[in-house]
Amino acid sequence: MKKNNSSVEGPDGLVYTARLPLSSATLSYLADLIRGRLKKIGSRWRVLPAGKIATIVLAVLRCDQRPGDLAGGNGVHRTTVTRWVREVVGRAPRLDRALKKIARMGGGIVLLDGSVIRTRRRTGKENRKNYSGKNKCHGLLVIALTDDRGRLLWISAARPGRTSEITACRHDKLTQKLREAGLGAIADLGFIGLDDGGPDADPAVITGYKAARNRPLTRGQKLSNMALAAVRAPVEHGFAHLKNWRVLGKVRTDPSWATALVRALLVLTNREVAR
């Protein structure tokens, strides 16, 4: 049986060019990673040069271009583009190493926040665990730490959307590692109750005050909440830079691959922001 691997549109499909809003330094960095991987695995030939492969991968990640469309425009198969994207996914910093680096640089606090990355709605039992009742959508929860300027330091594994932020932080032993590094974290009201240290221990996670139905906030508590909100504002900038990669607008691939994807985008985001 003869296989037909040609595109559905036929050989005369239209091809267009587009501009990537990224620096040449990011392209060179990714191309060097590809060359290093080819040397490591002993691959002597690829259908396209490393720079062209890096451009295609960045188009998928930054602009959420479909691999099938890019494959047709470059004379390769769709699965080849998908394999290229997964090959360049690197490793992000570990939590303990990221905290120790901040401590060595003289920092005293980090900023903590969580966000839900939307995914496709799945069928059956897989549909239930990824539904976030807080955000009213299907997605994966990630926890991130930034420094006081909003630069991403670490990002957690992607967990089902129904997972609470406190549960995710306790799974990563966040408070324990913050104390070991001698650092504190500033977070929003969603992290109240995370710090389970003793009454004599210094707080590892600082949050604001939450009002109750029969106990409104005092003027001092409101001022304290405003001050904390101003301090933790840069963490929102960090997530905004991360979500500039439009592939995170809705993750269409296997959710088990989302952790590697988000951590690779953390590395690329830091390269792009720091230029």
C-alpha positions as a printed Julia matrix, in Angstrom:
275×3 Matrix{Float64}:
   0.0    0.0    0.0
   1.45   3.34  -1.05
   1.3    6.18   1.47
   0.48   9.7    0.42
   2.13  12.22   2.76
   1.33  15.32   0.73
  -0.61  18.13   2.33
  -4.38  18.36   2.01
  -4.14  21.73   0.24
  -1.98  20.25  -2.5
   1.47  21.26  -3.76
   0.32  24.71  -4.92
  -0.72  25.99  -1.48
   0.03  29.62  -0.65
   3.08  30.43   1.47
   3.46  33.72   3.37
   6.1   35.29   5.59
   5.56  36.97   8.94
   7.64  38.94  11.42
   8.59  37.43  14.78
   8.65  40.0   17.63
  11.84  38.52  19.09
  15.49  39.55  19.21
  18.24  37.98  17.12
  20.0   37.11  20.4
  17.16  34.75  21.31
  17.33  33.17  17.85
  21.1   32.69  18.15
  20.75  31.22  21.63
  18.19  28.67  20.46
  20.2   27.82  17.34
  23.26  27.14  19.53
  21.17  24.8   21.69
  20.09  22.91  18.58
  23.68  22.6   17.33
  24.75  21.37  20.74
  22.04  18.73  20.77
  22.92  17.55  17.26
  26.54  17.18  18.32
  25.54  15.33  21.49
  23.37  12.74  19.71
  25.8   12.43  16.79
  23.37  13.64  14.13
  25.33  14.8   11.09
  22.44  15.9    8.9
  19.14  17.72   9.16
  16.86  18.72   6.34
  17.18  22.39   7.39
  20.05  24.3    9.06
  19.95  25.0   12.8
  19.08  28.68  12.35
  16.05  27.85  10.19
  14.9   25.19  12.66
  15.18  27.73  15.5
  13.06  30.21  13.54
  10.34  27.61  12.98
  10.34  26.59  16.66
  10.08  30.22  17.78
   7.17  30.75  15.38
   5.33  27.85  17.01
   6.04  29.06  20.55
   5.68  32.82  20.14
   2.88  33.09  17.59
   1.17  29.71  18.11
   1.6   28.85  14.44
   0.29  25.41  13.54
   3.1   22.89  12.9
   1.26  21.64   9.81
   1.24  25.13   8.26
   4.94  25.7    8.96
   5.77  22.21   7.69
   4.03  22.83   4.37
   5.84  26.14   3.9
   9.27  24.61   4.53
   8.95  21.28   2.73
   8.95  19.02   5.79
   6.37  16.84   7.52
   4.2   18.09  10.38
   5.6   15.51  12.81
   9.11  16.77  12.04
   8.18  20.27  13.2
   6.58  18.84  16.35
   9.73  16.84  17.07
  11.89  19.95  16.62
   9.78  21.84  19.14
  10.1   19.09  21.72
  13.82  18.69  21.16
  14.65  22.27  22.11
  12.78  22.12  25.42
  15.5   22.59  28.02
  15.73  22.49  31.77
  14.7   25.35  34.05
  16.4   26.17  37.37
  15.53  24.03  40.39
  13.69  25.68  43.28
  16.44  25.35  45.89
  19.13  26.59  43.5
  17.04  29.58  42.42
  16.46  30.59  46.05
  20.13  30.19  46.99
  21.11  32.39  44.05
  18.83  35.18  45.28
  20.23  34.82  48.8
  23.82  35.06  47.51
  22.95  38.24  45.62
  21.71  39.82  48.84
  18.0   39.57  48.19
  15.6   39.14  51.08
  12.24  38.47  49.47
  10.7   36.8   46.43
   7.25  37.27  44.94
   4.85  34.32  44.75
   1.82  33.84  42.55
  -0.1   31.21  40.6
  -1.88  31.15  37.27
  -4.02  28.77  35.24
  -3.0   27.97  31.66
  -5.99  27.1   29.53
  -6.15  23.72  27.81
  -8.55  21.93  25.54
 -11.58  20.37  27.15
 -10.93  16.66  27.49
 -13.5   13.88  27.6
 -14.32  11.42  30.35
 -12.5   11.42  33.66
  -9.66  13.51  32.23
 -12.15  16.36  31.88
 -12.92  16.65  35.59
  -9.49  17.12  37.15
  -8.45  19.87  34.74
 -11.5   22.04  35.36
 -10.75  25.09  37.53
 -13.82  26.2   39.43
 -12.09  29.45  40.37
 -11.35  30.43  36.76
 -14.35  28.64  35.2
 -12.23  26.96  32.51
 -10.19  23.84  31.81
  -6.52  24.36  32.46
  -3.34  23.56  34.33
  -2.11  25.37  37.43
   1.47  26.65  37.65
   3.16  28.43  40.56
   5.93  30.94  39.88
   8.5   32.89  41.88
   9.99  36.19  40.72
  12.45  38.62  42.24
  11.42  42.11  43.36
  11.77  43.36  39.76
   9.46  40.74  38.27
  12.14  38.53  36.68
  11.08  34.89  36.67
  13.18  32.69  38.94
  11.35  29.37  39.08
   8.14  27.77  37.9
   6.48  24.67  39.27
   5.25  21.6   37.5
   1.92  22.02  35.72
  -0.8   20.42  37.81
  -4.53  19.84  37.13
  -6.62  22.99  37.23
  -8.69  21.84  40.2
  -5.54  21.87  42.39
  -5.45  24.75  44.86
  -2.44  27.06  45.0
  -1.69  26.13  48.61
  -1.73  22.41  47.81
   0.68  22.94  44.91
   3.08  24.93  47.11
   3.0   22.32  49.86
   3.72  19.59  47.34
   6.91  21.47  46.38
   7.78  22.13  50.08
   8.0   25.82  49.3
   7.92  27.2   52.84
  10.58  24.75  54.01
  12.95  25.72  51.2
  12.31  29.42  51.76
  13.38  29.06  55.39
  16.44  27.05  54.42
  17.51  29.86  52.09
  16.66  32.56  54.65
  14.14  34.23  52.35
  10.54  35.35  52.61
   7.81  35.39  49.96
   5.08  37.98  49.41
   1.82  36.56  48.05
  -1.82  37.48  47.56
  -4.81  36.46  49.7
  -5.09  33.11  47.92
  -2.05  31.89  49.86
  -3.4   32.6   53.36
  -2.78  29.51  55.47
   0.21  28.29  53.46
   2.79  29.19  56.12
   2.33  26.51  58.77
   5.39  27.4   60.85
   5.24  27.71  64.62
   4.26  30.92  66.41
   7.9   31.69  67.2
   9.16  31.13  63.64
   9.67  34.0   61.24
   6.97  34.07  58.55
   8.11  32.51  55.29
   5.05  33.69  53.32
   3.61  37.17  53.92
   0.03  37.82  52.85
  -2.51  40.53  53.43
  -5.64  40.56  55.57
  -8.92  39.04  54.43
 -12.21  40.55  55.54
 -14.96  38.41  57.03
 -18.71  38.88  56.77
 -19.02  40.18  60.34
 -15.49  41.55  60.65
 -14.58  44.32  58.2
 -11.0   45.4   57.76
  -9.64  48.24  59.82
  -8.0   51.26  58.23
  -4.55  49.96  59.17
  -5.25  46.59  57.59
  -6.45  48.24  54.39
  -3.27  50.32  54.21
  -1.21  47.17  54.8
  -3.01  45.4   51.95
  -2.37  48.36  49.65
   1.33  48.37  50.51
   1.66  44.63  49.88
  -0.23  44.93  46.59
   2.22  47.6   45.41
   5.21  45.44  46.38
   3.92  42.29  44.66
   2.83  44.05  41.45
   6.01  43.01  39.54
   5.04  39.33  39.78
   2.14  40.11  37.47
   4.64  41.54  34.98
   6.57  38.28  35.14
   3.5   36.26  34.22
   2.66  38.77  31.5
   6.08  38.27  29.9
   5.63  34.5   30.11
   2.19  34.58  28.52
   3.48  36.67  25.63
   4.3   33.25  24.2
   0.96  32.66  22.52
   1.32  28.89  22.59
   0.19  29.25  26.23
  -3.08  30.87  25.13
  -4.54  27.38  24.93
  -2.32  24.31  25.26
  -3.48  21.84  22.6
  -0.84  19.18  23.17
  -0.72  16.44  25.78
  -0.97  18.09  29.25
   1.83  15.83  30.49
   4.18  17.8   28.23
   3.03  21.18  29.57
   5.57  21.21  32.43
   8.52  20.93  30.08
   6.96  23.52  27.76
   6.39  26.13  30.48
   9.85  25.67  31.96
  11.47  26.03  28.54
   9.51  29.24  27.97
  10.78  30.52  31.33
  14.35  30.22  30.04
  13.5   31.91  26.73
  11.56  34.66  28.52
  14.53  35.5   30.73
  16.8   35.61  27.67
  14.4   37.91  25.87
  13.67  40.25  28.79
  17.3   40.53  29.91
  18.62  41.68  26.52
